[in-house]
Tab-separated table of C-alpha atoms in Angstrom:
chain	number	residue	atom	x	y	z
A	10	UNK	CA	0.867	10.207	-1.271
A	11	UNK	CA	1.032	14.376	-1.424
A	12	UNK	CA	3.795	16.140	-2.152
A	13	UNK	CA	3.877	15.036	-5.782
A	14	UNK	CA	6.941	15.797	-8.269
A	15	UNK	CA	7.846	16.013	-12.058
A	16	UNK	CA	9.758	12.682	-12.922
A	17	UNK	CA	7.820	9.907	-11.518
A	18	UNK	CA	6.810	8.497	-15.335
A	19	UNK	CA	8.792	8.399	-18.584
A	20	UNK	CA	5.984	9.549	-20.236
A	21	UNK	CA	4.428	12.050	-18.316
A	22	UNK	CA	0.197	12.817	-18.321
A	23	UNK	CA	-0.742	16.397	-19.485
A	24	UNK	CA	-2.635	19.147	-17.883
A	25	UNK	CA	-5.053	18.477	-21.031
A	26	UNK	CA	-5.337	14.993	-20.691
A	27	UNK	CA	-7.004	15.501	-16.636
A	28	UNK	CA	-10.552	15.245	-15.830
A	29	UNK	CA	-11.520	18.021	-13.494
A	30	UNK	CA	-14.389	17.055	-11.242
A	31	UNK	CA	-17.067	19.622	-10.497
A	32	UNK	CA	-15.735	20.746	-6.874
A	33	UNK	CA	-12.494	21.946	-8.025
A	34	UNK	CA	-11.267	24.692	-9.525
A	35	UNK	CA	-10.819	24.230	-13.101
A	36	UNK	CA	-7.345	26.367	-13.417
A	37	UNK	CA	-3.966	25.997	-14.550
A	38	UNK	CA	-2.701	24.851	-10.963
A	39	UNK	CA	-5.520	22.321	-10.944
A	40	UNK	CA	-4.621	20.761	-13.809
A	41	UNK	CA	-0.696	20.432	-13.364
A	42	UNK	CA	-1.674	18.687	-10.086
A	43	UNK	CA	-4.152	16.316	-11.397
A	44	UNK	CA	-1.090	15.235	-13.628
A	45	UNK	CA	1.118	14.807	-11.069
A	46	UNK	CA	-1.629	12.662	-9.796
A	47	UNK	CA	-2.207	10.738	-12.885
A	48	UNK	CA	1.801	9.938	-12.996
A	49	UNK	CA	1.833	8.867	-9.528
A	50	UNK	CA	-0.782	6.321	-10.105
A	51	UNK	CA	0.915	5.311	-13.371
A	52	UNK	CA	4.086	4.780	-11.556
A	53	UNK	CA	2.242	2.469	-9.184
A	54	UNK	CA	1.045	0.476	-11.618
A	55	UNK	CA	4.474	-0.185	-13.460
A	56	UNK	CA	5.382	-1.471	-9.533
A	57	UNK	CA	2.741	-3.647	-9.005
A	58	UNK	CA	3.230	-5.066	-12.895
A	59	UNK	CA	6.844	-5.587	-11.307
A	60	UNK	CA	5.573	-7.061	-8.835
A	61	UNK	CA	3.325	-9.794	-10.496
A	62	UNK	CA	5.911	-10.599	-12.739
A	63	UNK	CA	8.259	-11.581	-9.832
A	64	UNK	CA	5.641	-13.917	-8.476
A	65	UNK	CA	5.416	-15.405	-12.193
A	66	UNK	CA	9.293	-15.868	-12.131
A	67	UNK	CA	9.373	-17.844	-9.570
A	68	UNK	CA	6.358	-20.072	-9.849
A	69	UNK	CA	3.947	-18.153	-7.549
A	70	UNK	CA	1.819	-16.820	-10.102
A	71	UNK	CA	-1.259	-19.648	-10.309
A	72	UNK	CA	-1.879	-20.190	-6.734
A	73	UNK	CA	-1.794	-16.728	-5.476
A	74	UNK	CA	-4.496	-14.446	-4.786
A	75	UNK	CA	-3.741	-10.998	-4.986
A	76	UNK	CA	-5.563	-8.488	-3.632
A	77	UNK	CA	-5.438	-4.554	-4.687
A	78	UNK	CA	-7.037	-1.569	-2.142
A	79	UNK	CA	-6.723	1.558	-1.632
A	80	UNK	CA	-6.812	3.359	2.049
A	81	UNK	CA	-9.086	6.218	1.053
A	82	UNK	CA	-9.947	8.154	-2.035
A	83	UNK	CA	-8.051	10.703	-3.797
A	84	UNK	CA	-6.188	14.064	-2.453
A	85	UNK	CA	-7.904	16.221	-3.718
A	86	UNK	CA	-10.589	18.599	-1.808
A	87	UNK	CA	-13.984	16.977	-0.876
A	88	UNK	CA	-12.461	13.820	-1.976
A	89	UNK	CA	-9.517	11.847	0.676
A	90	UNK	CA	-11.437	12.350	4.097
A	91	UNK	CA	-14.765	12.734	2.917
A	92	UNK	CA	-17.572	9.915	3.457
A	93	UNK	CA	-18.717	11.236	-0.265
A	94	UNK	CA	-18.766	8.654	-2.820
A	95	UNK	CA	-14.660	10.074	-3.709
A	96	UNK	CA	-13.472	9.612	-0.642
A	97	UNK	CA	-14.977	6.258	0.237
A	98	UNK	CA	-15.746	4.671	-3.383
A	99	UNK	CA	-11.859	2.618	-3.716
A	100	UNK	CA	-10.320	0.000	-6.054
A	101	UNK	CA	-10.698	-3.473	-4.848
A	102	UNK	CA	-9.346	-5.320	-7.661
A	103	UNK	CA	-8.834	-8.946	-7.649
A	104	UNK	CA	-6.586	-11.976	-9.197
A	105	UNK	CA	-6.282	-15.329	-8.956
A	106	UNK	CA	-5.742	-17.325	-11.919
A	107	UNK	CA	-8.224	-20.343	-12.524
A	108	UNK	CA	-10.439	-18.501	-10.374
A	109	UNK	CA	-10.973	-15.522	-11.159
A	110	UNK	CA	-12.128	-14.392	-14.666
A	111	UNK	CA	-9.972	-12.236	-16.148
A	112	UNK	CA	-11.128	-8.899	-16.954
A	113	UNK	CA	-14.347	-9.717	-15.071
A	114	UNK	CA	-16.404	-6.439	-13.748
A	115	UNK	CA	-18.489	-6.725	-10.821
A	116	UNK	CA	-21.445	-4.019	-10.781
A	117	UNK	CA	-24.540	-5.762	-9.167
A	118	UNK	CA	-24.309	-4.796	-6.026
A	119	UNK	CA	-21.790	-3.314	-2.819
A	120	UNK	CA	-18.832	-4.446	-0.771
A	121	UNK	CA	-16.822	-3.219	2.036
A	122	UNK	CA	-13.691	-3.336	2.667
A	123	UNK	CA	-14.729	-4.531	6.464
A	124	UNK	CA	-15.699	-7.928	4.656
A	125	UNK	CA	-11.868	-8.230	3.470
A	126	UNK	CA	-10.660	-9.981	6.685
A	127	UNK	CA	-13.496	-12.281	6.565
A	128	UNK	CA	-13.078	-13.452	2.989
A	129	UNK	CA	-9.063	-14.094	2.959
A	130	UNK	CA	-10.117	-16.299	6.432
A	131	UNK	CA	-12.840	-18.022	4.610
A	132	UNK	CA	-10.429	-18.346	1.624
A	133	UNK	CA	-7.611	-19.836	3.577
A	134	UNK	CA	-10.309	-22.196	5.438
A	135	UNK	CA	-10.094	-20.815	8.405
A	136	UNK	CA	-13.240	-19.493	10.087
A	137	UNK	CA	-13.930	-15.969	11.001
A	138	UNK	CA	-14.481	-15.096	14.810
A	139	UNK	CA	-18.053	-14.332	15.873
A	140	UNK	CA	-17.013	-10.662	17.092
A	141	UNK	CA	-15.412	-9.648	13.676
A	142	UNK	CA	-17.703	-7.227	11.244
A	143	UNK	CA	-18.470	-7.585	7.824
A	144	UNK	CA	-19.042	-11.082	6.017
A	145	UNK	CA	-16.933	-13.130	3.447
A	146	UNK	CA	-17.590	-12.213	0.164
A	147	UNK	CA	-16.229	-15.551	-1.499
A	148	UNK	CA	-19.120	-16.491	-3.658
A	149	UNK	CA	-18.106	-12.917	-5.401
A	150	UNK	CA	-14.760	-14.633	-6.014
A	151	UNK	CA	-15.577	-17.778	-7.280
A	152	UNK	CA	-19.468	-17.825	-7.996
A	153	UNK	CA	-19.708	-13.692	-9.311
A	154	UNK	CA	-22.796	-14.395	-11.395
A	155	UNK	CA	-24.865	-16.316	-8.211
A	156	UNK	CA	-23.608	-13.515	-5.448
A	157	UNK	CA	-25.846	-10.768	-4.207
A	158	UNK	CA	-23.985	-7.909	-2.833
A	159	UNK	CA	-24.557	-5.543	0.302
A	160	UNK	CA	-27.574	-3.964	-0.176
A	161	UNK	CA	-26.189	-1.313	2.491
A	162	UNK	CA	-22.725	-0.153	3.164
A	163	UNK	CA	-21.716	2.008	6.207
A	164	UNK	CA	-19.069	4.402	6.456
A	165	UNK	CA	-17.403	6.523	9.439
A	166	UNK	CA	-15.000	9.681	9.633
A	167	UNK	CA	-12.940	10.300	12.756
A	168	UNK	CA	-10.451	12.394	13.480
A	169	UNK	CA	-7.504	13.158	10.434
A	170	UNK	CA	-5.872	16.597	11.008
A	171	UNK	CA	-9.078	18.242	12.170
A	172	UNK	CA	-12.075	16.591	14.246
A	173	UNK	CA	-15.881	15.258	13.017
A	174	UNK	CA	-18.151	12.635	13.583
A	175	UNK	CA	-20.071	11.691	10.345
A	176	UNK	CA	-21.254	8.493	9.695
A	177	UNK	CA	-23.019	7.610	6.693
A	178	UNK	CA	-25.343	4.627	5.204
A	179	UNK	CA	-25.263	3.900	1.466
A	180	UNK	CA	-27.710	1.652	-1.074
A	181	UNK	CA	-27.192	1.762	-4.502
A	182	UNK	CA	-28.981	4.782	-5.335
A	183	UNK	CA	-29.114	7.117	-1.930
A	184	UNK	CA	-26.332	8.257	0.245
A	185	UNK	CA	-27.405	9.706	3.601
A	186	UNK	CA	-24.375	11.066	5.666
A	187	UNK	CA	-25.020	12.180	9.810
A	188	UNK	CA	-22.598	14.600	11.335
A	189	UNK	CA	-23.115	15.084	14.559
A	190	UNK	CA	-20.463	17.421	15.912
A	191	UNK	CA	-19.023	20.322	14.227
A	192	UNK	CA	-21.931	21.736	11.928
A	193	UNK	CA	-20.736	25.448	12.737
A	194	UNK	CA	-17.751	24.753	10.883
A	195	UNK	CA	-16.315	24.615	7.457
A	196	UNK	CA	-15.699	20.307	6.112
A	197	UNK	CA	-12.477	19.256	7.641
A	198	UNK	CA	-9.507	19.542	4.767
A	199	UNK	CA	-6.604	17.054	5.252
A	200	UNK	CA	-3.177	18.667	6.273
A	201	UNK	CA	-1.736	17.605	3.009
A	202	UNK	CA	-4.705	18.156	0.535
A	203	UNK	CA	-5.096	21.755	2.624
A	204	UNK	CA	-1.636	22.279	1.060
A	205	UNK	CA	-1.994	21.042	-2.506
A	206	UNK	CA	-2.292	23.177	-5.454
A	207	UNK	CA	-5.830	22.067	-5.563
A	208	UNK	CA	-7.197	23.500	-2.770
A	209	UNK	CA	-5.458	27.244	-3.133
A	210	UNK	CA	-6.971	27.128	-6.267
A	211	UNK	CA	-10.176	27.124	-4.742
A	212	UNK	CA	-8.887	29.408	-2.271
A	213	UNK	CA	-7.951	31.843	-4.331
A	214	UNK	CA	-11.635	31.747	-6.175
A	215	UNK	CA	-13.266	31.963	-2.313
A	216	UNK	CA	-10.939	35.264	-1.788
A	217	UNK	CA	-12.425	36.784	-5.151
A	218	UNK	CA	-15.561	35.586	-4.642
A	219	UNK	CA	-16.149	33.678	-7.485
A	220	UNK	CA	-16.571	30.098	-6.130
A	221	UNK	CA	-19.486	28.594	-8.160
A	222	UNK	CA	-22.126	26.551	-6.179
A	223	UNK	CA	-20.314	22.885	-6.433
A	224	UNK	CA	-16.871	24.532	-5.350
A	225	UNK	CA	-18.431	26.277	-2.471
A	226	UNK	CA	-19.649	23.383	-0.729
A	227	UNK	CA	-16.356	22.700	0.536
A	228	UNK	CA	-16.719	25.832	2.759
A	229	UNK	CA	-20.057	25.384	3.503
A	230	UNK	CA	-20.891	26.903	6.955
A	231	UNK	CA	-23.467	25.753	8.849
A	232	UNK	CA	-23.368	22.253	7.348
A	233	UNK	CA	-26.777	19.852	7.562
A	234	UNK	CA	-26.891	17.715	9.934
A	235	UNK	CA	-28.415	15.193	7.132
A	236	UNK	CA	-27.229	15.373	3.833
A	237	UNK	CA	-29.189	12.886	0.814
A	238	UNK	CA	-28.035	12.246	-2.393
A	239	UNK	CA	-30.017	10.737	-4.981
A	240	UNK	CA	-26.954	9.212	-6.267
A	241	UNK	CA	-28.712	8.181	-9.770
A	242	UNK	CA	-29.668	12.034	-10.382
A	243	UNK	CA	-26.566	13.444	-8.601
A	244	UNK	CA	-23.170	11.271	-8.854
A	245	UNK	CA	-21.020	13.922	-7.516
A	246	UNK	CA	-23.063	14.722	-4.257
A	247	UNK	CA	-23.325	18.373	-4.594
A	248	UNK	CA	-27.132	18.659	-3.807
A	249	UNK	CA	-28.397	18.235	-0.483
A	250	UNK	CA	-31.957	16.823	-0.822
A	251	UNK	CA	-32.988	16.040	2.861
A	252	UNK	CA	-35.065	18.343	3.107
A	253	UNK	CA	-37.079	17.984	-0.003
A	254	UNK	CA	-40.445	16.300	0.718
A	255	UNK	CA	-40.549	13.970	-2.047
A	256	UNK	CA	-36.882	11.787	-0.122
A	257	UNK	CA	-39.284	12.163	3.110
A	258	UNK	CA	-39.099	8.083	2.965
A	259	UNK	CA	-35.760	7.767	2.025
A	260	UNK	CA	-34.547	10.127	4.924
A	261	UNK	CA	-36.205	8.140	7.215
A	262	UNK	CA	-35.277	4.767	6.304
A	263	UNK	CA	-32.143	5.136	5.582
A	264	UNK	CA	-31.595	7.392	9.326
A	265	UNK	CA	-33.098	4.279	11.166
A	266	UNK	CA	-30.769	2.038	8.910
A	267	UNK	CA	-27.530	4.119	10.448
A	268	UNK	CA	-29.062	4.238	13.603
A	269	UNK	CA	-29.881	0.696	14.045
A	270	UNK	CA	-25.950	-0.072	12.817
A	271	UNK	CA	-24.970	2.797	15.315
A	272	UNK	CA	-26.061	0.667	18.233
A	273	UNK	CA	-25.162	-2.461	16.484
A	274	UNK	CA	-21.549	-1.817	16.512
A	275	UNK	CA	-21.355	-0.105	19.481
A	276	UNK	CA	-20.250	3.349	18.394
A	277	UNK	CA	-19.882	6.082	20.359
A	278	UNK	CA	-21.321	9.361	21.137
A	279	UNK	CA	-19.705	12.111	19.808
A	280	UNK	CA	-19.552	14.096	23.002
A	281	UNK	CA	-17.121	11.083	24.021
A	282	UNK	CA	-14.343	11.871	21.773
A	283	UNK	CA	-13.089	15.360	21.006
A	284	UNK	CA	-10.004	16.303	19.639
A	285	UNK	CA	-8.857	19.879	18.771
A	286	UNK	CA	-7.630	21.119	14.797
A	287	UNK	CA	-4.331	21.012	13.760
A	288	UNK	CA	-5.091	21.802	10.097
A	289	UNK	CA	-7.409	25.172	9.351
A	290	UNK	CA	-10.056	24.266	7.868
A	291	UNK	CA	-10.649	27.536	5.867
A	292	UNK	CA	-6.886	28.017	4.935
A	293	UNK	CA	-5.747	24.466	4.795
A	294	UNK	CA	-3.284	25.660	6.664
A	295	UNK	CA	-1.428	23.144	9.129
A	296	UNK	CA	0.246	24.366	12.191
A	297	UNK	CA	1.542	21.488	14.021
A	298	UNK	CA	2.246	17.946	13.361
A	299	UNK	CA	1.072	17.174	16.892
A	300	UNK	CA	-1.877	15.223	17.280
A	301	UNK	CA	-3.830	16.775	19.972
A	302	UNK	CA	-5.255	14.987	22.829
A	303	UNK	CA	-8.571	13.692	23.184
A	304	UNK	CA	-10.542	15.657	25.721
A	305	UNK	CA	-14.391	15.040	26.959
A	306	UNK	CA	-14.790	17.643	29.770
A	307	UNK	CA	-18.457	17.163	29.941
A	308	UNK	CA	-19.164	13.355	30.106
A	309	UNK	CA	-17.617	11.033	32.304
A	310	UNK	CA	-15.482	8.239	30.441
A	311	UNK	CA	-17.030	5.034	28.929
A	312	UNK	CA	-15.542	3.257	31.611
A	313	UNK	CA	-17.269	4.785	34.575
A	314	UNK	CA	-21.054	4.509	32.923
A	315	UNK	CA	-20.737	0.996	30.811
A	316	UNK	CA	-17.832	-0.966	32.839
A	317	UNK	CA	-15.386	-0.878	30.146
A	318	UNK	CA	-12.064	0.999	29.444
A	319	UNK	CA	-12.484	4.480	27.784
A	320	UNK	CA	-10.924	6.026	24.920
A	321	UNK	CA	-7.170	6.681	25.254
């Protein structure tokens, strides 16, 4: 996690050994920070090798299963916070010796990390409760080669330093995200991404006015509604194609998809929960650590007009 120092590697990564994705700004700064980056993750690797070999030492090793995740993707601008493909798309790696092939990649289809819980119950032979989400992947454990993955995968952002409600349905090819609040302003920024080398970088290039067309999305104002991504023709999501007749079908299948799980899972309006900005979302700049309250002046709480307790 941000801030990120000099020191956390022996052998430190270079600012020429970083790959600099498309939305950032391709600069000096940039580049020292990815390698901060790069040693943090290195350093957590050496732990978790530490960590394995403890569980070898003292005859854990071959009948535990151990499970690797990540909370969100990285922090970096239009990445950690973002329901685009590098802010959802995490590591869920996998071992457990005799059952698990070693080295084994699986890329035929899509998990969640909602089906997590109900694997490690399935796993432990216990069985899941009818009101939990996802579903077991087991089969991916020990049958990979027989298992047929999510054909859809939902994702939600909430409030994190400044306020939206997006939710978003992918398949293996399209991504459609729905924001329904907020469109008149600029992608929320995370307090501590808003403060990383990263994003003054780009803030620098917005002041001269020399953002290019990928790095500009981030300040995007108004935003869609709808974004699509043909995810085959456009990995990095910088090409809104919603409105394009020829994803006419796509559009709508995939917003009656998100729809359908909208009212599956119960989710909420979005005039239901608002929460003010404590994090600019132009400037990045963060001016409290106080997390506002949630306010809803114009519709009365969930527990007057469905019987249950609102939001607190």
């Amino acid at each position: 996690h941000r801030p990120y120092a000099s020191g956390a590697v022996g052998n430190p990564h270079t600012p020429a050994q970083v790959t600099v994705h498309p939305q950032l700004a391709d600069t000096p700064e940039t580049r020292a920070d990815l390698a901060l980056y790069y040693d943090a993750t290195a350093r957590m690797d050496g732990q978790i090798g530490r960590m394995m070999a403890e569980l070898e030492r003292r005859g854990l090793r071959d009948n535990t299963l151990v499970v690797f995740l990540s909370d969100n993707g990285a922090p970096f601008p239009r990445e950690k916070g973002t329901l685009y493909d590098l802010g959802t798309g995490t590591p869920l790696v996998l071992s457990w010796p005799g059952v698990v092939r070693a080295g084994a990649v699986y890329d035929r289809g899509m998990v969640s990390t909602i089906d997590l819980a109900p694997t490690l119950l399935e796993i432990a032979g216990a069985r899941p409760p009818a009101a939990m989400q996802g579903r077991s992947f087991r089969g991916l454990v020990t049958a990979p080669d027989a298992y047929a993955g999510d054909s859809l995968v939902f994702s939600e952002r909430n409030w994190h330093d400044c306020d939206e409600h997006q939710r978003s349905v992918r398949t293996s090819r399209f991504k459609l995200i729905r924001t329904d609040a907020y469109t008149e302003l600029p992608l929320c920024t995370a307090a501590d991404v808003g403060a990383s080398p990263s994003f003054l970088a780009l803030r620098a290039l917005a002041k001269a006015g020399t953002l290019d067309s990928a790095q500009r999305r981030i300040f995007e104002v108004p935003r869609a509604r709808l974004e699509l991504y043909d995810l085959a023709a456009d990995p990095w999501e910088l090409r809104n194609v919603a409105d394009d007749p020829r994803y006419a079908k796509e559009v709508r299948s995939l917003a009656a998809a998100l729809q359908a799980w909208v009212e599956r899972s119960d989710d909420f309006p979005a005039a239901y929960r608002v929460r003010d900005d404590n994090t600019d979302r132009v400037t990045g700049v963060a001016w409290t650590t106080k997390i506002p309250p949630l306010r809803n002046p114009h519709v009365p709480p969930p527990a007057e007009r469905w019987g249950r307790p609102g939001p607190t």
